[in-house]
Coordinates of C-alpha atoms and ligand atoms in Angstrom, one line a residue:
X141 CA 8.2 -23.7 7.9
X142 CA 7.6 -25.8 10.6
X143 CA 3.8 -27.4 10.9
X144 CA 2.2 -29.9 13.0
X145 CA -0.7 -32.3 11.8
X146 CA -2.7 -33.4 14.8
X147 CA -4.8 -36.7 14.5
X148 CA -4.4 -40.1 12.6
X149 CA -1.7 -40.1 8.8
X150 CA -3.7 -43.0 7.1
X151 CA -6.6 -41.2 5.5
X152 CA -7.3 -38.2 3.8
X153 CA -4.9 -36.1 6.3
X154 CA -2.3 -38.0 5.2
X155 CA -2.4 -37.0 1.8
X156 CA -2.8 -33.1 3.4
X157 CA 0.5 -34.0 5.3
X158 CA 2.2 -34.8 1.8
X159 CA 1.2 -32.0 0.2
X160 CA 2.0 -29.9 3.0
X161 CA 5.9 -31.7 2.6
X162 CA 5.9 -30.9 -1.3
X163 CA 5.5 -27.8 -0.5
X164 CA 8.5 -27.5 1.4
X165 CA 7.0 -27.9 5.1
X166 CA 8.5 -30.1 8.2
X167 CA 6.5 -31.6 9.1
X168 CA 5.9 -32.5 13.4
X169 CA 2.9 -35.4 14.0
X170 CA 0.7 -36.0 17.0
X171 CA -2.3 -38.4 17.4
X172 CA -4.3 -36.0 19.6
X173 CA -4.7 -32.7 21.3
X174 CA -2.8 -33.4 24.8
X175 CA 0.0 -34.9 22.9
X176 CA -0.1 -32.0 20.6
X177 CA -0.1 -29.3 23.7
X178 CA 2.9 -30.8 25.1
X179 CA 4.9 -30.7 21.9
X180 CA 4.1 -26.8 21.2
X181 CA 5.0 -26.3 25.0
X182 CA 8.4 -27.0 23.9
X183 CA 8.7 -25.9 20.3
X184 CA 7.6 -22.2 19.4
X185 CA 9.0 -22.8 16.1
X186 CA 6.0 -24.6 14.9
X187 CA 4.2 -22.1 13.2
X188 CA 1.0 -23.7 11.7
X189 CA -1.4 -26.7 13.0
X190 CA -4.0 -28.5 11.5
X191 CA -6.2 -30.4 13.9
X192 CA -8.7 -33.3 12.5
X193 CA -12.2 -31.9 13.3
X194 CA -12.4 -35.7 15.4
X195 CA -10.3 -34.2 17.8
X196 CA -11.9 -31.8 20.2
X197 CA -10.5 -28.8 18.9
X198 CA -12.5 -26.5 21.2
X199 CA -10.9 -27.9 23.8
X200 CA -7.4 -27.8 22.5
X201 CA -7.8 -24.3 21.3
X202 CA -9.0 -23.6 24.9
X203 CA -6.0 -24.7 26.4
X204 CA -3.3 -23.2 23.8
X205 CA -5.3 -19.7 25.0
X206 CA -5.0 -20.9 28.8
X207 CA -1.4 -21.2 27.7
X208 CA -0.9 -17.9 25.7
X209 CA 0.4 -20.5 23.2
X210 CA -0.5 -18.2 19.4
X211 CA -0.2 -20.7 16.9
X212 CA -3.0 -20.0 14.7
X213 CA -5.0 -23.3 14.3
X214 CA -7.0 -25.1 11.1
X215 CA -9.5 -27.5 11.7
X216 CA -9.8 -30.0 8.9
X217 CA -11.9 -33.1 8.3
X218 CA -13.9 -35.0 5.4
X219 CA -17.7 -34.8 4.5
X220 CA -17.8 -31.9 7.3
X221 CA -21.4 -30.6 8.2
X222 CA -20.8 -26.4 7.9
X223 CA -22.4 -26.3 11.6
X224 CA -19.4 -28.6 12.6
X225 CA -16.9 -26.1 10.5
X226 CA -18.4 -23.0 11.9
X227 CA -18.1 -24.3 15.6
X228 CA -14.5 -24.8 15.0
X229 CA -13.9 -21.4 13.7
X230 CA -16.1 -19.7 16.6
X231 CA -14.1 -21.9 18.6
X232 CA -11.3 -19.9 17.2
X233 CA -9.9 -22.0 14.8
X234 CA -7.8 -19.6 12.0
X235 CA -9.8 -21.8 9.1
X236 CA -11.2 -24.8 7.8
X237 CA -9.7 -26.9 5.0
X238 CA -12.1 -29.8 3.9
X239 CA -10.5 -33.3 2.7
X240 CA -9.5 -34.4 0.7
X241 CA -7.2 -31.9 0.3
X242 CA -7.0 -29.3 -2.9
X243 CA -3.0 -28.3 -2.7
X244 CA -3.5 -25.0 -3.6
X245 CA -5.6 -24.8 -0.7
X246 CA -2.8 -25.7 1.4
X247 CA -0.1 -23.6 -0.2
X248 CA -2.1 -19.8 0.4
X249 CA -3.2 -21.3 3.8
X250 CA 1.0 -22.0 3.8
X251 CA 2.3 -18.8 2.9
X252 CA -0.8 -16.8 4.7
X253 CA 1.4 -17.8 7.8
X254 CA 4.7 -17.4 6.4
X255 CA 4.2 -14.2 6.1
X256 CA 5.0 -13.8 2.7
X257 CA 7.3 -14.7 -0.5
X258 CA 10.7 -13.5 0.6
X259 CA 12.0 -12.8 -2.8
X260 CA 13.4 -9.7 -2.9
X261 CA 14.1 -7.3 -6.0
X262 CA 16.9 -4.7 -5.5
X263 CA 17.4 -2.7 -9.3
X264 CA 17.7 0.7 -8.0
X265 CA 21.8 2.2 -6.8
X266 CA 19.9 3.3 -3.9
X267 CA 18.5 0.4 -2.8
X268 CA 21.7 -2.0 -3.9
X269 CA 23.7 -0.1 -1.9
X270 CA 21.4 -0.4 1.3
X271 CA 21.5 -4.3 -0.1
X272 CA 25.3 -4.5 0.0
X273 CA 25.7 -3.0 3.1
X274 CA 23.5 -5.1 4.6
X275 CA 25.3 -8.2 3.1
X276 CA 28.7 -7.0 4.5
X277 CA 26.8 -7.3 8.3
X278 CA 25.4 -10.2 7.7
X279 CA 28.0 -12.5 7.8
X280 CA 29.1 -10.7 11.5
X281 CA 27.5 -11.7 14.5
X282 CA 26.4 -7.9 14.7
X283 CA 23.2 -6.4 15.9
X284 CA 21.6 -4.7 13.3
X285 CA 18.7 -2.1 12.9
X286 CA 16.7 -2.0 10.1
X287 CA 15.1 1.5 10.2
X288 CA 12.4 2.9 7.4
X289 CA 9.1 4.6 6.2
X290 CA 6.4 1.9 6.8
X291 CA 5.9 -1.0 3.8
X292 CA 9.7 -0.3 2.7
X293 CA 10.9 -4.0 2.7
X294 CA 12.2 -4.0 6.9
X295 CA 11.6 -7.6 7.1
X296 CA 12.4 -8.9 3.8
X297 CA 15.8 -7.4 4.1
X298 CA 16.1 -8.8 7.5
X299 CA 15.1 -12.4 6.2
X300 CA 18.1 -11.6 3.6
X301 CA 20.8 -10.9 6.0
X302 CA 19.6 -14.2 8.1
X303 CA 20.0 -16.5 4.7
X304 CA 23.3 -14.6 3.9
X305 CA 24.3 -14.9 7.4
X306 CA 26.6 -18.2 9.1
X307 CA 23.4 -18.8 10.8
X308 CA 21.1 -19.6 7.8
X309 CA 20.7 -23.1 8.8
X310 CA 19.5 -22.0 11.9
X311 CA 15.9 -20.3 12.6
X312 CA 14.3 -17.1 11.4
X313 CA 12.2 -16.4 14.2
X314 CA 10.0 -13.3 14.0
X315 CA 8.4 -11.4 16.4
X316 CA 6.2 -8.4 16.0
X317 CA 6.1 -6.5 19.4
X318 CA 3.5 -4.0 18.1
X319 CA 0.9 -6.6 17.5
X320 CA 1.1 -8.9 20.8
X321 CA -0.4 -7.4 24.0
X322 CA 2.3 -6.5 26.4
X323 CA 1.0 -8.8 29.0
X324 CA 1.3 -11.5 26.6
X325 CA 4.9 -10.5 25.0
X326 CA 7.2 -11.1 28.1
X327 CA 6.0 -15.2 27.7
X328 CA 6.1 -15.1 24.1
X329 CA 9.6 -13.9 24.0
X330 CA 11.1 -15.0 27.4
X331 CA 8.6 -18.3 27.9
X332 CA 7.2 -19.6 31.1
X333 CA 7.6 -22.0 33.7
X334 CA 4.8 -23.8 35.3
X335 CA 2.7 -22.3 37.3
X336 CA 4.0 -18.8 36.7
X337 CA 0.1 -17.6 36.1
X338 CA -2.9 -19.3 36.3
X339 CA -3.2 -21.1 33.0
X340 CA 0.1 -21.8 32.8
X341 CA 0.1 -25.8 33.5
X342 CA 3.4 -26.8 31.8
X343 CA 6.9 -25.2 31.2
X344 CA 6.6 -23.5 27.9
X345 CA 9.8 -22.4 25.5
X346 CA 9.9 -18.5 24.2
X347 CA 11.2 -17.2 21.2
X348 CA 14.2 -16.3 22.1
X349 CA 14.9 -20.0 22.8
X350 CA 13.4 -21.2 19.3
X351 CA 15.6 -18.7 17.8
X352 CA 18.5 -20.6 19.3
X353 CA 21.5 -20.8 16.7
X354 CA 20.1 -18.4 14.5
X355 CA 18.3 -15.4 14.5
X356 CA 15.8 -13.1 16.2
X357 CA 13.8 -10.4 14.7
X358 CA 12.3 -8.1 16.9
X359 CA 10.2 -6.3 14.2
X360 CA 8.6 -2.7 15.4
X361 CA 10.8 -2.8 18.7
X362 CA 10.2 0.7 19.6
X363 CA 6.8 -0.4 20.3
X364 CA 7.9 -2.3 23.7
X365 CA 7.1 -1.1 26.7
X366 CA 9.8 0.6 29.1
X367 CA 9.5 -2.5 31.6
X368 CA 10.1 -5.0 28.9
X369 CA 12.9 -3.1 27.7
X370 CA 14.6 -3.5 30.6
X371 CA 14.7 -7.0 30.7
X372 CA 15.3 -7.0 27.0
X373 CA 18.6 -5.5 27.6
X374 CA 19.6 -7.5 30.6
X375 CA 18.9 -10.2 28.1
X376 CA 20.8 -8.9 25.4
X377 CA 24.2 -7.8 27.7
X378 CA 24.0 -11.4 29.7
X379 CA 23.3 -13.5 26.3
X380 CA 20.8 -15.4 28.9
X381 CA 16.9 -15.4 30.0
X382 CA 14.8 -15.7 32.6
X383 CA 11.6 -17.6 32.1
X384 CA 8.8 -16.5 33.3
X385 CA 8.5 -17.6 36.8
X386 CA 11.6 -19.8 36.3
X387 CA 14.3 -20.2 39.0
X388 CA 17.6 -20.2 37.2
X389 CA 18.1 -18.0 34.2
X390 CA 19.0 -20.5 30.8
X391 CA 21.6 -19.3 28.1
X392 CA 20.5 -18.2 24.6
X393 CA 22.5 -17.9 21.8
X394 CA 20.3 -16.2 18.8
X395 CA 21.4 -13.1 16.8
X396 CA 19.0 -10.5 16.9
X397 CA 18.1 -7.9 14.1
X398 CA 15.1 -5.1 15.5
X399 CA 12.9 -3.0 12.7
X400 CA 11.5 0.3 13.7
X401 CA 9.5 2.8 11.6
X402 CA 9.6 5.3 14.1
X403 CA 13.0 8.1 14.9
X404 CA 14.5 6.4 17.4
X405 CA 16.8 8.6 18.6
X406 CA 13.6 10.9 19.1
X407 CA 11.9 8.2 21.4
X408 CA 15.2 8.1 23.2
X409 CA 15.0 12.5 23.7
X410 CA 11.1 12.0 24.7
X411 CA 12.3 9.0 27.2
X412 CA 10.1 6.4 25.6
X413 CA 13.0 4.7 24.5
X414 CA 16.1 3.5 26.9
X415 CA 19.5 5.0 25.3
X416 CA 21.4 1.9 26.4
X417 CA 19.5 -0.5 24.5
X418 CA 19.1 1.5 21.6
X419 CA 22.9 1.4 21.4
X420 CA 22.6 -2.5 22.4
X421 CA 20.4 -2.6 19.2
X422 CA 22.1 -0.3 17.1
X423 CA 25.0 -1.7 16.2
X424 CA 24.7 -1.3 12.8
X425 CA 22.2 1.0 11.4
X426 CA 20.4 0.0 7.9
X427 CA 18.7 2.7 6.4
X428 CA 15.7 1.7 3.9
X429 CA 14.8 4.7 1.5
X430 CA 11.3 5.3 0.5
X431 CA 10.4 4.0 -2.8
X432 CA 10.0 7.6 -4.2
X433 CA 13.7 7.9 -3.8
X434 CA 14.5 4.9 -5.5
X435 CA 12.5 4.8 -8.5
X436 CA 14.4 2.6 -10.3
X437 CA 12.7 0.1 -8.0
X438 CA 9.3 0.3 -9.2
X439 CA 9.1 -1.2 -13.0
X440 CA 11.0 -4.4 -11.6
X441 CA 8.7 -4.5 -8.4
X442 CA 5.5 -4.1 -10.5
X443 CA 6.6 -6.9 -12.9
X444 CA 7.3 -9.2 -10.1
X445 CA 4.0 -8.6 -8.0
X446 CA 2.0 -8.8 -11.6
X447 CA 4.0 -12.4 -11.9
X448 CA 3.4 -13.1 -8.1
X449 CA -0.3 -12.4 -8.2
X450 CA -1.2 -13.8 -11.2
X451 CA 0.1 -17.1 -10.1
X452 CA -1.4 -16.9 -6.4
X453 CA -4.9 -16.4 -8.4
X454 CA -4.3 -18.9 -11.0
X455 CA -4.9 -16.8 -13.8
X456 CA -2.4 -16.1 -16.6
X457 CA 1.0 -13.6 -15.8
X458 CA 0.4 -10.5 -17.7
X459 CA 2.7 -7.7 -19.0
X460 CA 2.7 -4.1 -18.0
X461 CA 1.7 -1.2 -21.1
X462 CA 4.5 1.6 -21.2
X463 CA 1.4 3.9 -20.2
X464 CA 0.3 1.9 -16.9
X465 CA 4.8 1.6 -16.3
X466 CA 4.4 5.7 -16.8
X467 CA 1.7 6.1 -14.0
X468 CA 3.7 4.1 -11.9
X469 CA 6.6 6.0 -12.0
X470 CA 4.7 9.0 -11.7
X471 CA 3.0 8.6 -8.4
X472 CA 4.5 9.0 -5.2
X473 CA 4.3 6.0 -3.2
X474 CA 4.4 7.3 0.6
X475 CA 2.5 3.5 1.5
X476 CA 6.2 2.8 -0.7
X477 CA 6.5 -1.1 -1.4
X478 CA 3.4 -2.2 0.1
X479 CA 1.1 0.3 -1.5
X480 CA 2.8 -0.8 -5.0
X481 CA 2.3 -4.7 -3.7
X482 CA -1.7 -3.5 -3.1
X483 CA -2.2 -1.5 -6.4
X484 CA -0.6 -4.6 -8.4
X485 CA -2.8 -6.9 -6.9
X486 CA -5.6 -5.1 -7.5
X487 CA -4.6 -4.8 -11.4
X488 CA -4.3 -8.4 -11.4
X489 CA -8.0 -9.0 -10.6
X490 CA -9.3 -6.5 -12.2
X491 CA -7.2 -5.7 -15.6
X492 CA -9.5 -6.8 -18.4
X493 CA -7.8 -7.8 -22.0
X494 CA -3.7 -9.5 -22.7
X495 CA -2.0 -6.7 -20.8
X496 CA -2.4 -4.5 -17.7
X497 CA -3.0 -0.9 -18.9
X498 CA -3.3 2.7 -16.8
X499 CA -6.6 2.3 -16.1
X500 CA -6.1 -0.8 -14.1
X501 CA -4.2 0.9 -12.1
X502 CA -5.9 2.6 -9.0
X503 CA -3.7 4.8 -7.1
X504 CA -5.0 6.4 -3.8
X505 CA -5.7 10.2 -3.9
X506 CA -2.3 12.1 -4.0
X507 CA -0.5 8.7 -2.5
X508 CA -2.2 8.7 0.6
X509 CA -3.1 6.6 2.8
X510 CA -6.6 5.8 2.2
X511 CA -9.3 3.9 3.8
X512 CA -11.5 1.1 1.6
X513 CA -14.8 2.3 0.2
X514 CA -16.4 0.1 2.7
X515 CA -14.9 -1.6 5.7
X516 CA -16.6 -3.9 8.5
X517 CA -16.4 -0.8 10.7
X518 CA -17.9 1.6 8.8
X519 CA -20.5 -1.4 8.1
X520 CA -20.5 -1.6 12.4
X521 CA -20.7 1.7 13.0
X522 CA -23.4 2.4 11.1
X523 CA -22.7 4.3 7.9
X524 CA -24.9 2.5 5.4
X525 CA -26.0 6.0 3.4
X526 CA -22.7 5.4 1.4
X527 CA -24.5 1.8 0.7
X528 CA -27.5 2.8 -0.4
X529 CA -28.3 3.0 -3.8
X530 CA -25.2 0.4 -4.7
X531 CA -25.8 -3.0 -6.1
X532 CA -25.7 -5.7 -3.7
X533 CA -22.8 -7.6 -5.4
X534 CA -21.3 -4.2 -6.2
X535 CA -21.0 -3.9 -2.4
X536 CA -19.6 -7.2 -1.4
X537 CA -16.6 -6.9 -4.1
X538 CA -15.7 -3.7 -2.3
X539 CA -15.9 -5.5 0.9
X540 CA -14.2 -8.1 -0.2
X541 CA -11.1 -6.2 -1.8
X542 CA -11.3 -3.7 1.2
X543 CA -10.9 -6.3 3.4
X544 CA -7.8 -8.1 1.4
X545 CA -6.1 -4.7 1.1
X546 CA -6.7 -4.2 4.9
X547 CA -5.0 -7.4 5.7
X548 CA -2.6 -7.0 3.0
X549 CA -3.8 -9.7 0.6
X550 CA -3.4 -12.1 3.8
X551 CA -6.6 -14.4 2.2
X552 CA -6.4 -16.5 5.2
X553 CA -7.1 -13.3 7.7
X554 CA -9.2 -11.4 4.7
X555 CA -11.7 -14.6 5.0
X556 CA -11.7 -15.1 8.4
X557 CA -12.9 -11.4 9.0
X558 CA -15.1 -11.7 6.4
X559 CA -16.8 -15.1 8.1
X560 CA -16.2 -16.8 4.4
X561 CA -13.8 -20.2 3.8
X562 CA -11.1 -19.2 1.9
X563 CA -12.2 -21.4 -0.8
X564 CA -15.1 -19.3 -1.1
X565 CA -12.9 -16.2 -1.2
X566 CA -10.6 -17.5 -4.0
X567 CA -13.6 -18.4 -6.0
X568 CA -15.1 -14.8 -5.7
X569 CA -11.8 -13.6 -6.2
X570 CA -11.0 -15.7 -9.3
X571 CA -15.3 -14.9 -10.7
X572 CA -13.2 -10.8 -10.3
X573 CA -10.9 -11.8 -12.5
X574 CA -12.9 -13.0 -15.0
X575 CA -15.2 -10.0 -15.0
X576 CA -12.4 -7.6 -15.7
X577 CA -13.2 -4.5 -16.9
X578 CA -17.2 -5.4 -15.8
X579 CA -16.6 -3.9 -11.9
X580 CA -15.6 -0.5 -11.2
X581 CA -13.4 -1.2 -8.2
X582 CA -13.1 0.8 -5.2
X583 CA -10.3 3.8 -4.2
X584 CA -8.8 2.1 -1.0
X585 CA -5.1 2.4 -1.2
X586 CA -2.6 1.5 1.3
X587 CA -3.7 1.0 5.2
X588 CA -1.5 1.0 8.0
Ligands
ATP1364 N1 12.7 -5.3 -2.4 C1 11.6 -6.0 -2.3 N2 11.4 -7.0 -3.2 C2 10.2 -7.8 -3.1 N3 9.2 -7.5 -2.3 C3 9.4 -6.5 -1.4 C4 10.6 -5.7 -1.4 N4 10.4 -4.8 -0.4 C5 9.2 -5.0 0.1 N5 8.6 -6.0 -0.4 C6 7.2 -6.5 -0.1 O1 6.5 -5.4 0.4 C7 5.8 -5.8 1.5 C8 6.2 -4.9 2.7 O2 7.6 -5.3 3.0 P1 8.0 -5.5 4.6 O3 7.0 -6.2 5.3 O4 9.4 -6.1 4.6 O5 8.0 -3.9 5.0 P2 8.3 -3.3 6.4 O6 9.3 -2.2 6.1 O7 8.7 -4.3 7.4 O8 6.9 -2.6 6.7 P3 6.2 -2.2 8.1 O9 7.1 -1.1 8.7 O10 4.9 -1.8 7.8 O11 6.3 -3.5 8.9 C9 6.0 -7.3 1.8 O12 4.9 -8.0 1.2 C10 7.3 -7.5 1.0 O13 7.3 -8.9 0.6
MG1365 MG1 7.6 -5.0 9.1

């Protein structure tokens, strides 16, 4: 992953900067703000900036916004008053990592942005044959459409066919057209020239351009408007784009892999969906099953999210019983890998004794998709009768694990809703783990 450190290497965010490399970053450098503007203009593949609270970060995170530049920003610094800190984060830094640095700090605020570990485990026939498949495309320059239930593994199987692909050297670039505005996704994917709003003070490089020599995903692409599409297909028959407000149109050379949950063929009938791009997109079709038919899946899964979550929390891995494997198998997963990510998780912090048994396990009614005990918004709205009556620390763990589950164990996002560092959020979480058995945890399940 690409990150960019902005502000002077000698001190204390020069040791961030080598922790940052050991963990397998490249890393870009600027002295200040304006330097650090001009270099994102140009390079969309930075994903991650930490900005020395000496610089004026409101300002820079001003003009990124004038920009519609996304990177999501932490403000660092040493000896940091927590007036100074929460400035930065109203400002709308993503979240504050005092110096010196603690690596493991570093690393979730790492993979928070990378979206995730990328491993992925394939036991069941089903699923190795949707594996192989997709390994036999990937070494084609084909379009490919990954197409499955919601939480099936779209991406990480997209991520595989990129490192299996003659491209893997190259860029992953992902974008998620569900979750960017549609005024804002034409510059994100296309870029800009300057001047082509008002905001827009320097020429600025989309993603189709940073996925240059490797590859695209357009994850949830049924989610693009009609308009868009248009100019998406134009795009994808001419193999060149047009930059926002740009004069001449400049030549891309990216292989792109979409992700839909939705029937696309359907969309097409209803005529939310053009047919020519659909067949543009769908060169290849890759068809994830649900996890309940490929059940062979789920004792390999579990293991490897018990592994993966005991190390993200520091505390030590712990086996599965044969009777918390049998409720496993025995539940039927419509939130599919996800939900089994979530449930796992939640084991992990709250399993008391050596092994994870049944009762650690916390399955949503009937599979379903379930809202937390107690989110922000029912907080917001006004439901506190459900509060009443509940210890107070009772009622922040359930806030606290709501809001992890609702961001799916993003701790990065989970504490910036929550208004907590992340530091304080991996202590709370960690004081969880310790308690065990003490809590009786919420029903919250999978959220979409
Ligand atoms: N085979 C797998 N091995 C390991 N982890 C997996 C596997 N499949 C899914 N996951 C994990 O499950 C979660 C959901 O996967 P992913 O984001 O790829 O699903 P998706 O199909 O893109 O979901 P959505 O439609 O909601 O975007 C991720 O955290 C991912 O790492
Ligand atoms: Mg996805």
């Amino acid at each position: 992953m690409r990150v960019m450190i902005v502000g002077s290497l000698s001190g204390a965010l020069g040791q961030a900067a080598r922790i940052a490399i050991s963990q397998g970053a490249r890393l870009e450098h600027t002295d200040a703000p304006e330097a650090a503007l001009a270099k994102l203009r140009t390079d969309p593949a930075i994903a991650l900036v930490f900005c020395d609270l000496a610089n004026d970060i409101g300002w820079f995170i001003g003009a990124l916004a004038a920009e519609r530049i996304t990177v999501p920003v932490i403000a660092c610094g040493v000896d940091v008053k927590a007036d100074a800190a929460v400035r930065a984060i109203r400002a709308g830094a993503r979240d504050f990592l005092p110096l010196p640095p603690d690596p493991a700090l570093i690393a979730a605020m790492l993979q928070a942005v990378s979206g995730d570990s990328h491993t992925l485990v394939v036991h069941d026939p089903a699923m190795v044959m949707a594996v192989r498949r997709a390994e036999q495309v990937a070494a084609t320059e084909a379009s490919v459409l990954l197409t499955g239930p919601s939480g099936t593994g779209k991406e990480v199987l997209a991520r595989h066919i990129h490192r299996r692909s003659k491209r893997a050297a190259g860029p992953f670039v992902a974008v998620n057209c569900a979750a960017i505005p549609d005024n804002l996704l034409e510059s994100e994917l296309f870029g800009h020239e300057k001047g082509a709003f008002s905001g827009a003070t320097a020429r600025r490089i989309g993603k189709f351009e940073a996925a240059d020599g490797g590859t695209l995903l357009l994850d949830e692409v049924s989610e693009m408007d009609v308009r868009l599409q248009a100019k998406l297909l134009r795009v994808l028959q001419e193999r060149e784009i047009d930059r926002l407000g740009g004069s001449a149109p400049v030549r891309v050379n990216a292989r792109i892999l979409a992700t839909t949950n939705r029937d696309l063929p359907a969309e097409v009938a209803r005529g939310s969906f053009r047919e020519d791009l659909y067949f543009r997109l769908n060169v290849v079709t890759l068809e994830i099953p649900p996890l309940a038919e490929r059940r062979g899946d789920i004792a390999p899964l579990a293991e490897h999210f018990a592994r993966r979550y005991a190390e993200l929390n520091g505390v030590p891995f712990r086996k599965l019983t044969d009777a918390a494997h049998r409720r496993l198998l025995q539940h039927p997963w419509r939130g599919n890998v996800r939900e089994l990510e979530n449930t796992l998780h939640r084991a992990v912090l709250l399993a008391p004794g050596a092994e994870i048994d049944a009762d650690a396990i916390e399955l949503a009614p009937l599979g379903g998709v379930a809202r937390p005990a107690a989110t922000p918004d029912d907080a917001a709205s006004g439901s506190i009768s459900g509060l009443v009556g509940r210890r107070m620390d009772q009622v922040e763990r359930d806030l606290i694990l709501g809001t992890l589950a609702h961001t799916l164990g993003n701790r990065t996002h989970a504490a910036t809703i929550l208004g907590i560092s992340i530091r304080a959020l991996r202590n709370k979480l960690r004081d969880y783990a310790a308690q065990g058995a003490a809590v009786t945890p919420p029903m919250f399940g999978v959220i979409a």
